[in-house]
Coordinates of C-alpha atoms and ligand atoms in Angstrom, one line a residue:
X1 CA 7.9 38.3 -28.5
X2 CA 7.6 34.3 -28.6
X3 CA 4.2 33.2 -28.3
X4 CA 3.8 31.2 -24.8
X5 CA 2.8 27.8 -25.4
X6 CA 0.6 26.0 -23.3
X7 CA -1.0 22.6 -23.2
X8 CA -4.1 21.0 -21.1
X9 CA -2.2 18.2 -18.9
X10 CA -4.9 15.9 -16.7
X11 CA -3.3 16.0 -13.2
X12 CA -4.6 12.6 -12.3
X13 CA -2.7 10.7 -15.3
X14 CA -0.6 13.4 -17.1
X15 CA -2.6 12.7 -20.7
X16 CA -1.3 15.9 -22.8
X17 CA -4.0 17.8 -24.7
X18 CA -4.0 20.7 -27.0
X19 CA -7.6 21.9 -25.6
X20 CA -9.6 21.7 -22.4
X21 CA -11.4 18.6 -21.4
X22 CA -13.8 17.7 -19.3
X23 CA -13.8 14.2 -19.4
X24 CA -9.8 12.5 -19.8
X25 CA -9.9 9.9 -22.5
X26 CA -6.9 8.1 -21.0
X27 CA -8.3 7.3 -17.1
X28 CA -11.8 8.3 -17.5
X29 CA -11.1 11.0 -14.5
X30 CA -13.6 14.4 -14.6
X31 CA -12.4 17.8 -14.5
X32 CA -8.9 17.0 -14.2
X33 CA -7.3 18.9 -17.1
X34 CA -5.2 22.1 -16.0
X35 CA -3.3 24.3 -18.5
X36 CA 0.5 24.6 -18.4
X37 CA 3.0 26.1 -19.9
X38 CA 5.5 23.5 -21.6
X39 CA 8.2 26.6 -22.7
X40 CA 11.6 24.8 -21.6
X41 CA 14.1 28.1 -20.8
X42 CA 16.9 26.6 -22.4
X43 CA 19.4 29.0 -21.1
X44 CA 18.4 29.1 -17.1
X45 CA 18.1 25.6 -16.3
X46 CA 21.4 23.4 -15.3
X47 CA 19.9 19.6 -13.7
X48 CA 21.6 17.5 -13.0
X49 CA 22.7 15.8 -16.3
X50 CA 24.1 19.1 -17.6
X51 CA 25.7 20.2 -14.3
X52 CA 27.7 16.5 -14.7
X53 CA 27.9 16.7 -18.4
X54 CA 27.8 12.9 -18.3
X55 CA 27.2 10.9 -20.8
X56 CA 26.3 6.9 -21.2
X57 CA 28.2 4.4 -23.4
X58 CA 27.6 1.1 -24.5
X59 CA 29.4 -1.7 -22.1
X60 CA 29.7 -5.2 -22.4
X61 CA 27.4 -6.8 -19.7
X62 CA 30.8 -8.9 -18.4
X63 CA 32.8 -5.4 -17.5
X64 CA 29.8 -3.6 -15.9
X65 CA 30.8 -3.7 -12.2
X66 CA 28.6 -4.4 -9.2
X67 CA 29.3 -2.4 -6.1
X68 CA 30.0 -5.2 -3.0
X69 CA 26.4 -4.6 -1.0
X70 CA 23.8 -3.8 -3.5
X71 CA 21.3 -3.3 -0.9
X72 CA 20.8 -1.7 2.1
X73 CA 19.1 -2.7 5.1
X74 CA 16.9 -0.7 6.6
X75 CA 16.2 -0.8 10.3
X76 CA 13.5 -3.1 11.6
X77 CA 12.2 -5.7 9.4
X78 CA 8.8 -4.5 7.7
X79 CA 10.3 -2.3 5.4
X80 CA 12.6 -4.4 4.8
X81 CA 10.1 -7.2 3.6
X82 CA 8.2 -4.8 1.8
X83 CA 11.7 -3.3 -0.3
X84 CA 12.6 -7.2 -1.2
X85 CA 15.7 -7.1 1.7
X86 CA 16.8 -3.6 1.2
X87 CA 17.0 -0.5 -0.9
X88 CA 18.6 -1.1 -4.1
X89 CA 21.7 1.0 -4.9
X90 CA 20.3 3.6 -7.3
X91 CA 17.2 3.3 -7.0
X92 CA 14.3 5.6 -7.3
X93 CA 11.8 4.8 -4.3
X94 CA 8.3 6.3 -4.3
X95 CA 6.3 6.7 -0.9
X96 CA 3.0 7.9 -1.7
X97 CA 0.0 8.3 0.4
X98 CA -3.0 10.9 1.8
X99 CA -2.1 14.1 3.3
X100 CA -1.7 13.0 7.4
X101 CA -1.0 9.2 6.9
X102 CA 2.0 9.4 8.0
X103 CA 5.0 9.7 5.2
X104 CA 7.3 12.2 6.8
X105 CA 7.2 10.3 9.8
X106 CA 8.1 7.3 8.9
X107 CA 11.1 8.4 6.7
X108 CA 12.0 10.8 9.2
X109 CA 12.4 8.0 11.4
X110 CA 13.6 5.3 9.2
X111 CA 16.7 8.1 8.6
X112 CA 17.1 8.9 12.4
X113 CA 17.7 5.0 12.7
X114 CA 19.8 4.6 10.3
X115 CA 23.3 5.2 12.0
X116 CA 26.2 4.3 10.0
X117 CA 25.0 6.2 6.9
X118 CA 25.2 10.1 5.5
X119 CA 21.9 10.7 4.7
X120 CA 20.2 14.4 3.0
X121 CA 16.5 14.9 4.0
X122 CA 15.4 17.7 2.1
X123 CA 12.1 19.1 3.2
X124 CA 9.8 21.4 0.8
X125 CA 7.2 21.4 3.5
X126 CA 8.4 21.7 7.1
X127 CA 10.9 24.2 8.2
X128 CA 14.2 22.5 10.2
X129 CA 12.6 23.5 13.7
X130 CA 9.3 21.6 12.7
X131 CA 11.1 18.7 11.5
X132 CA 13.5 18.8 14.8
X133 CA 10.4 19.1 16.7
X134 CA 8.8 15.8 15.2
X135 CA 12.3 14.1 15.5
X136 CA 12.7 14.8 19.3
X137 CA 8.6 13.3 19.0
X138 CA 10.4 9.9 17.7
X139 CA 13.2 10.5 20.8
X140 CA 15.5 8.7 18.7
X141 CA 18.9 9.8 19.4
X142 CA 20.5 12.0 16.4
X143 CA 22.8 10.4 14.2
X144 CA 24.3 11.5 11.0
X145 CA 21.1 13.3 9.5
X146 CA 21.5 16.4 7.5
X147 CA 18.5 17.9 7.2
X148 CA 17.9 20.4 4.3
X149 CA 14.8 23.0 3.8
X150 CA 14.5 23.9 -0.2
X151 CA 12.2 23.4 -3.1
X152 CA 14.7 24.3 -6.1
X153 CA 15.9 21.4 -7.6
X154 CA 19.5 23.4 -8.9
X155 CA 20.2 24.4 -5.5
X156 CA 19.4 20.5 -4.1
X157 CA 22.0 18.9 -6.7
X158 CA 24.5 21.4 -6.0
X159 CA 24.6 20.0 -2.3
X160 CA 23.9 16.5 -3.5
X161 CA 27.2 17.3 -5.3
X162 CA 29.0 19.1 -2.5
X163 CA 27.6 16.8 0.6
X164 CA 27.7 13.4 -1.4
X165 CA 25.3 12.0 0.8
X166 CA 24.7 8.1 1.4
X167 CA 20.7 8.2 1.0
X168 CA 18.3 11.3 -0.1
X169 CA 15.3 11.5 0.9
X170 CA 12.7 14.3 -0.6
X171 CA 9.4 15.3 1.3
X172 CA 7.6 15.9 -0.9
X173 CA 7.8 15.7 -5.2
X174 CA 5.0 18.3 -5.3
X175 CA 7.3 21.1 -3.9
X176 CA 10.0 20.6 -5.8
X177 CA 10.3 23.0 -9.3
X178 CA 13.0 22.6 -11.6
X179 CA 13.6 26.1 -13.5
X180 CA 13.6 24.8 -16.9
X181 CA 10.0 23.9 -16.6
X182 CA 7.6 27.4 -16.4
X183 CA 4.8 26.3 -14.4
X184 CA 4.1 25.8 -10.8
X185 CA 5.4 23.7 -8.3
X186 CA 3.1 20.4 -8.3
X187 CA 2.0 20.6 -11.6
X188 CA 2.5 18.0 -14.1
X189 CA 5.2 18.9 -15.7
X190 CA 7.2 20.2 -13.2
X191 CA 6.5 17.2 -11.2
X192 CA 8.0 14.7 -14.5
X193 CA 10.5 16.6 -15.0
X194 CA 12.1 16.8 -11.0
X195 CA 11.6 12.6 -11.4
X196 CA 13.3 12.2 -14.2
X197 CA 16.5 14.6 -13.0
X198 CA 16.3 12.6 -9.9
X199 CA 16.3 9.3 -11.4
X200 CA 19.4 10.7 -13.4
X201 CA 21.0 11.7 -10.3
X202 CA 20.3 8.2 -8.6
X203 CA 21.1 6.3 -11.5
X204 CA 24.7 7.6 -12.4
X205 CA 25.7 7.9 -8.4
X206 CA 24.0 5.1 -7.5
X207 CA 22.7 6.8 -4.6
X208 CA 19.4 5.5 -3.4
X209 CA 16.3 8.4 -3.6
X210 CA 13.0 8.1 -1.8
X211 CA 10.3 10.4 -2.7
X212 CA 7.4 11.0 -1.3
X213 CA 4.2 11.8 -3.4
X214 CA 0.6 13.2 -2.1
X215 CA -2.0 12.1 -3.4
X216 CA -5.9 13.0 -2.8
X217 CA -9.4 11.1 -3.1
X218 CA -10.5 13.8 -5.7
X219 CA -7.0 14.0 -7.4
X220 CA -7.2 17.7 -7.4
X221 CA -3.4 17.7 -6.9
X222 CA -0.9 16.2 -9.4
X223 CA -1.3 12.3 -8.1
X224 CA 2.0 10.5 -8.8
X225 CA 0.5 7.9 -10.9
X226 CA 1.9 9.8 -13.6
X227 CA 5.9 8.8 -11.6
X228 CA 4.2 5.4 -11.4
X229 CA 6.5 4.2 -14.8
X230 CA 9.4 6.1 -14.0
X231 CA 10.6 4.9 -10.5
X232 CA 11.6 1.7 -9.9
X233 CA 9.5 1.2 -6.3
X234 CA 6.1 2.2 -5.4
X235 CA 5.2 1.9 -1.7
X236 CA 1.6 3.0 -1.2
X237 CA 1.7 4.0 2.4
X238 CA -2.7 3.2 3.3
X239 CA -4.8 2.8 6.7
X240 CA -7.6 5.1 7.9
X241 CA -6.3 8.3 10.0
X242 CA -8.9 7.5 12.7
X243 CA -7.0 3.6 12.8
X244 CA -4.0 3.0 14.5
X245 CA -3.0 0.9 11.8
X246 CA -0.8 2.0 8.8
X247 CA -0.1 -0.5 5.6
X248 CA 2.9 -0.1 3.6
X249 CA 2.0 -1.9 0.4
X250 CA 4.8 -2.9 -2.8
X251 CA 2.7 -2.0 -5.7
X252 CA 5.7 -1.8 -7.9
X253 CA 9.0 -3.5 -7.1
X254 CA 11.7 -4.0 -10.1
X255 CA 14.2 -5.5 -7.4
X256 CA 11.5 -7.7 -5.7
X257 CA 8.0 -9.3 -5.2
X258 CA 5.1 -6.9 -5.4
X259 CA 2.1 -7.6 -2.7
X260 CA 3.8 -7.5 0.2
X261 CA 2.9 -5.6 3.2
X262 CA 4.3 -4.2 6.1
X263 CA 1.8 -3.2 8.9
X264 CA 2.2 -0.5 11.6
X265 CA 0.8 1.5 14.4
X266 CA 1.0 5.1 14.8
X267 CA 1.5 6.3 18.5
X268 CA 2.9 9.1 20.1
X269 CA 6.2 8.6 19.5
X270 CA 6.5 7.8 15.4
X271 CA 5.2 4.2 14.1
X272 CA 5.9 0.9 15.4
X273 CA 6.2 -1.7 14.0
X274 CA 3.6 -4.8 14.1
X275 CA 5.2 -7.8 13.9
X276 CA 2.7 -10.3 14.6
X277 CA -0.8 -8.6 12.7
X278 CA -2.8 -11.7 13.8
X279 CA -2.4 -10.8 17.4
X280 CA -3.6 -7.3 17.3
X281 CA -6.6 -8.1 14.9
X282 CA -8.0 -10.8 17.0
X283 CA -7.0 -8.7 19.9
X284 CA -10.6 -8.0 21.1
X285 CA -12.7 -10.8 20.6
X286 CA -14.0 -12.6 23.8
X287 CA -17.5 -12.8 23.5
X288 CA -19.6 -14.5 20.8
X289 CA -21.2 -12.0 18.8
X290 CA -23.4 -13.2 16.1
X291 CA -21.6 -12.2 12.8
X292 CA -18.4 -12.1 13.0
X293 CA -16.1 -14.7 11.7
X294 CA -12.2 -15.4 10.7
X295 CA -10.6 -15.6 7.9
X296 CA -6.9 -17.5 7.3
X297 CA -6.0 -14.7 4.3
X298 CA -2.2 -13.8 3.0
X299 CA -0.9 -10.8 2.5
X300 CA 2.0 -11.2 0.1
X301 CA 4.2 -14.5 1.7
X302 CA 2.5 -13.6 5.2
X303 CA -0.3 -15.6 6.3
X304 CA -3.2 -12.7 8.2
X305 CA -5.9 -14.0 10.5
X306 CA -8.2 -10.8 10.0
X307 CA -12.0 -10.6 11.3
X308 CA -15.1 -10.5 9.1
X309 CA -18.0 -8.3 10.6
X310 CA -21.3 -8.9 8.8
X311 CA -24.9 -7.0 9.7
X312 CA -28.0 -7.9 8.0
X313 CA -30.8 -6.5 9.0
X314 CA -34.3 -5.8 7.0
X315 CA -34.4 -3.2 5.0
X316 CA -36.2 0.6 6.0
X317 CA -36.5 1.6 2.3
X318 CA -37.6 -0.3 -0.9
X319 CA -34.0 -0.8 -2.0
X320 CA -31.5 -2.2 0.4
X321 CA -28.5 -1.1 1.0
X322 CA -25.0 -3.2 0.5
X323 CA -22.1 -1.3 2.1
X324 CA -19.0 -2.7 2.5
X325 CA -15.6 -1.6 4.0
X326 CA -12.6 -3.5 3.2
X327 CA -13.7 -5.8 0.6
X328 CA -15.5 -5.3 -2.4
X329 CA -19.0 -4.6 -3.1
X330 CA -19.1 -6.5 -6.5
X331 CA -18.0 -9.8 -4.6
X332 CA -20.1 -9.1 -1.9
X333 CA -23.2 -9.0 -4.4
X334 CA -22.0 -11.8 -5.7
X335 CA -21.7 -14.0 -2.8
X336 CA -25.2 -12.6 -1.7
X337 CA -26.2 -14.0 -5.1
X338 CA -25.2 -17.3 -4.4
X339 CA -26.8 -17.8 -0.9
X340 CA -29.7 -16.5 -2.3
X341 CA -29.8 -18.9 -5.9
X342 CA -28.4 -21.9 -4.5
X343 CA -29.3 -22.2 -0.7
X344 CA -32.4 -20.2 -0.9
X345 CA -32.0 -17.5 1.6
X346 CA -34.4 -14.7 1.3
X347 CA -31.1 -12.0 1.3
X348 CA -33.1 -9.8 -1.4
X349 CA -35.0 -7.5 0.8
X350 CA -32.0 -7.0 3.4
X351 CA -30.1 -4.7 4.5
X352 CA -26.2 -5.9 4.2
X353 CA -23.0 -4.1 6.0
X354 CA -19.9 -5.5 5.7
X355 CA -16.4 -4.5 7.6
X356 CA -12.9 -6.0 7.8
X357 CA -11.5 -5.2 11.4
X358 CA -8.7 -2.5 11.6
X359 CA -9.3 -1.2 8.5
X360 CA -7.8 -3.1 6.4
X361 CA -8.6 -3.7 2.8
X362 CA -8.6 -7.3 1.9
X363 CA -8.4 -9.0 -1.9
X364 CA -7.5 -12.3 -1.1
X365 CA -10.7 -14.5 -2.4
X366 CA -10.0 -17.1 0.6
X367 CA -11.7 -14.6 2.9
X368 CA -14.9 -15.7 0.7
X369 CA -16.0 -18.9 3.0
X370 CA -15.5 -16.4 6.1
X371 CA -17.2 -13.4 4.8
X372 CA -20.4 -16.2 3.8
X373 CA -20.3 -17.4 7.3
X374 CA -20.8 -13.9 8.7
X375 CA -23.5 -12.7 6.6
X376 CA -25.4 -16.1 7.8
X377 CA -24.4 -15.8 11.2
X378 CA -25.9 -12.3 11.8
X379 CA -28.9 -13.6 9.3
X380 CA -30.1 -16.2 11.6
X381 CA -28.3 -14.2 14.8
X382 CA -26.7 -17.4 15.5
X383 CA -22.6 -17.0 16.5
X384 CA -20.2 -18.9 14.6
X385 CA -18.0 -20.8 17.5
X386 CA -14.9 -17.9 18.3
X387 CA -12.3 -20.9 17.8
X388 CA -13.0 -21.6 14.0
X389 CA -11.1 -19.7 11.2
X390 CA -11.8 -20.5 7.7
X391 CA -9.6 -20.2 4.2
X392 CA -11.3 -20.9 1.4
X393 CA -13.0 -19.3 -1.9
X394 CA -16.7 -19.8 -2.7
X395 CA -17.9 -20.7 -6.5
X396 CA -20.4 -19.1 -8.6
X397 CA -22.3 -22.5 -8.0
X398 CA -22.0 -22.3 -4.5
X399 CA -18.9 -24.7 -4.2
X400 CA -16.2 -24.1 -2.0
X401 CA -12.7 -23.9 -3.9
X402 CA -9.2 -24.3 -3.5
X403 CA -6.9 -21.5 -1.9
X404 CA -3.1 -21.4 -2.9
X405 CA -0.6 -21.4 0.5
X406 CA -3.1 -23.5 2.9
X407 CA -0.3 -24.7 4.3
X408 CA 0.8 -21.1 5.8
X409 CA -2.7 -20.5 7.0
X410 CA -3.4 -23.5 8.8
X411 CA 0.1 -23.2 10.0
X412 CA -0.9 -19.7 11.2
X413 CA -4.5 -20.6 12.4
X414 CA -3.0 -23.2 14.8
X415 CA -0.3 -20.9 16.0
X416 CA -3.2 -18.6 17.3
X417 CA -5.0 -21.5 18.8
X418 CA -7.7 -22.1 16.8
X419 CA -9.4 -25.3 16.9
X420 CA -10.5 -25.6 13.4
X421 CA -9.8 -24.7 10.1
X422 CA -12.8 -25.2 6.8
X423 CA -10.8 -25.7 3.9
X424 CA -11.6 -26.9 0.0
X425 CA -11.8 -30.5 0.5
X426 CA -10.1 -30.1 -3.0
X427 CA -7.4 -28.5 -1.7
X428 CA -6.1 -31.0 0.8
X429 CA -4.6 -33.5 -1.8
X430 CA -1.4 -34.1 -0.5
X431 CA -1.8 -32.2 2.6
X432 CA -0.3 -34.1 5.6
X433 CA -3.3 -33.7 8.4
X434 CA -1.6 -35.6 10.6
X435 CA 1.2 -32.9 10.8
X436 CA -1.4 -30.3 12.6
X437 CA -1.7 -31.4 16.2
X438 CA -3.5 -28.4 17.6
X439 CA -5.6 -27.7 15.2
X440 CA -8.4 -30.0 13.1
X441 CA -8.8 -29.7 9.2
X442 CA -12.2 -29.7 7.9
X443 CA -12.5 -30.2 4.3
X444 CA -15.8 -28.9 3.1
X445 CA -17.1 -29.0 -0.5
X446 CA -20.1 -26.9 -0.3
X447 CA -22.1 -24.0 1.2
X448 CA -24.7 -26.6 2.5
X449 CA -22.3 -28.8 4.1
X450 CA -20.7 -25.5 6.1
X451 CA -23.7 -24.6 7.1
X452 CA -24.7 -28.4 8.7
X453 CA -21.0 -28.1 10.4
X454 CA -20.7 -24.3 11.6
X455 CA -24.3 -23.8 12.1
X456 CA -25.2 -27.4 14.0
Ligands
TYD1 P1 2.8 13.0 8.8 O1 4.0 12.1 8.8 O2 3.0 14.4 9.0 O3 2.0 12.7 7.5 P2 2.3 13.0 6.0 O4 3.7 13.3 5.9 O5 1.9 11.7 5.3 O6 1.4 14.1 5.6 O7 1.9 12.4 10.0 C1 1.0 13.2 10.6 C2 0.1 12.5 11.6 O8 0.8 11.6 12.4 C3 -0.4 13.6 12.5 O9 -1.8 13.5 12.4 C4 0.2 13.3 13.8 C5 0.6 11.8 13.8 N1 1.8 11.5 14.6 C6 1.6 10.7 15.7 O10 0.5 10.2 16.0 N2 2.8 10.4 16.4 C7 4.0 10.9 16.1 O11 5.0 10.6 16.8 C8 4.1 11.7 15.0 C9 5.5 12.3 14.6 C10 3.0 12.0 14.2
MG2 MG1 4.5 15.2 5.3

């Protein structure tokens, strides 16, 4: 009898290894290595490739034809933005995201809305009475949906082939086996080896595929960073489950620009989309509150008013606490630093909490100068004036620096009727003041001189 191999496979990264690990050398992850077996049964398995027997040739670049509408267009305009204008022909699309986010609604209704199109879901996790359950939920009148309940990947090509369906869609990667792998469902090898048929499939029929892909906090389940290098688009679908809010974030795009977002809100009937974010972010601010403060951000091309919560209180125990939500903790020692060194506020022995409104997570450094205004607001419980926004980074020396796009967020700022925007006063060379009529530039150049004008 053949001996079964087997290898130790880290289900966070997929790093091979002949023997058990604790620690994986490739992303540092504990306790991730699971044994598989890697015997491929030659005889059983058919795939795709071998069930078209196809087989790629060198061609000259000028006779490779292009069909007439490479992309396309999905209903509604987030995903849209997020996708560079539309899915790709052929392209392999990955949705991935925490268990309850919200992935099989939103491609259950992306595919209900999608009319003039033949379109396969295939669904390892629901059965068809769930998923009819969730579409009558969405109350969007049927349209030319086929919806399909399997997890072998033989049996889904042989209705790919017989269907020839305009758009697949597959909830989820981590149900789907292929028989010429021997281990389980949602392993890492199984879960390699269904992309890479898929991506064959999509590639030679030039049939667009989205996937979606779990993944967990602890990465106890096969994460699909591993797919991360094989698919051509990675939307990372993020938000808090106790938020309204859902993010749908490019973190890969071959066919456009990564950083882009596209925000919506879960209700009762599927996810609608947010079109203007500002709006619902500043929704509920009346009153002045001591400690909060806007910041003029971007989000991709999209300029974001978001709110900046700060509470800095003295500390209980002998080592204060920083905790931040949102934005990240390094920075926010950092800018802590800063106040401390260079405009001597006693911010050692406090307690510091930090939050972005509606759960977002912001990386833009222009939310720096807004973030520093909160943290002195609540420090001196004095409230920063509800009509001023700020975009602008803050210096290791405590000087305020230039932000790329002010244009956008002063634009934006003045749209939501702010009265005044701080900006780097060296970032309004060649800016055209004059062209702002609702809303008044303030060029600052350091943490002292925002203080005088915020604080005054
Ligand atoms: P789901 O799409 O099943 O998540 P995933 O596929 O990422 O695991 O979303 C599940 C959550 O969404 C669930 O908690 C219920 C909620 N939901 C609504 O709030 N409104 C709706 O119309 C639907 C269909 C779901
Ligand atoms: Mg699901």
């Amino acid at each position: 009898m053949a001996k079964v191999k087997t290898a130790y496979y880290c289900q966070s990264c997929g790093h091979e290894s002949v023997k058990w690990l604790g620690k994986c050398p490739n992303c540092n992850s504990w306790n991730t290595f699971v044994e598989e077996r890697n015997t491929k049964l030659s005889t059983a398995h058919q795939g795709w490739a071998a069930q078209n027997g196809q087989q790629s040739q060198p061609i000259l670049i000028q006779d490779i034809s292009v069909s007439e509408e490479p992309r396309i267009k999905l209903p509604g305009i987030e995903l849209n933005r997020v996708l560079g204008g539309g899915l790709v022909a052929g392209a392999l699309t990955l949705i991935s995201g925490e268990p309850g986010i919200g992935k099989s609604t939103l491609l259950l209704q992306l595919a209900l809305k999608l009319k003039n199109k033949k379109l396969l879901y295939i669904s390892g996790e629901e059965s068809e009475q769930q998923i009819k359950l969730r579409a009558a939920r969405i109350s969007e009148p049927f349209s030319n949906l086929y919806i399909y309940t399997e997890t072998s990947l033989d049996q889904i090509f042989l209705k790919l082939t017989q269907l020839q369906p305009q758009l697949v869609i597959i909830d989820s990667i981590q149900t789907i086996f292929s028989d010429k792998i021997e281990s389980s469902p949602g392993s890492i090898s199984q879960i390699r080896e269904c992309t890479a048929e898929l991506l064959k499939y999509a590639k030679t029929t030039q049939v667009p595929v989205i996937i979606v892909g779990h993944i967990t906090k602890d990465g106890s389940i096969a994460g699909p960073k591993v797919l991360e290098h094989m698919v051509d688009t990675v939307l990372q679908f993020e938000g808090d489950s106790n938020h309204l809010h859902r993010i749908v974030r490019s973190l890969k795009n071959r066919f456009g620009s990564t950083n882009e977002i596209g925000i919506f809100e879960m209700q009762t009937s599927g996810l609608k989309e947010v079109t203007n974010p500002s709006e619902i972010l500043l929704a509920q601010r009346d009153e002045q509150l001591s400690g909060t403060t806007i910041a003029a951000t971007m989000e991709g091309l999209r300029p974001l008013l978001i709110e900046t919560q700060a509470l800095v209180s003295s500390a209980v125990y002998g080592t204060p606490q920083r905790t931040s939500t949102g934005f990240d903790t390094r920075r926010l020692n950092l800018l802590l630093a800063v106040l401390e060194k260079r405009n001597g506020f006693k911010l050692g022995t406090k307690d510091v909490f930090i939050n972005i409104a509606g759960g977002l997570k912001v990386e833009d450094p222009a939310i720096d100068l807004a973030m520093v205004c909160s943290i002195l607001s609540s420090n001196e419980d004095i409230p920063v004036n509800p009509r001023y926004c700020f975009a602008a980074e803050v210096g290791l020396s405590g000087e305020i620096r230039p932000v790329p796009k002010l244009e956008l967020r002063i634009q934006e700022a003045e749209k939501m009727q702010f009265e005044k925007i701080f900006v780097s006063k060296y970032n309004i060379k060649g800016l055209d003041k004059t062209k702002y009529k609702g809303i008044k530039v303030e060029p600052v150049a350091r943490i002292e001189e925002v203080i005088e004008k915020v604080f005054a």
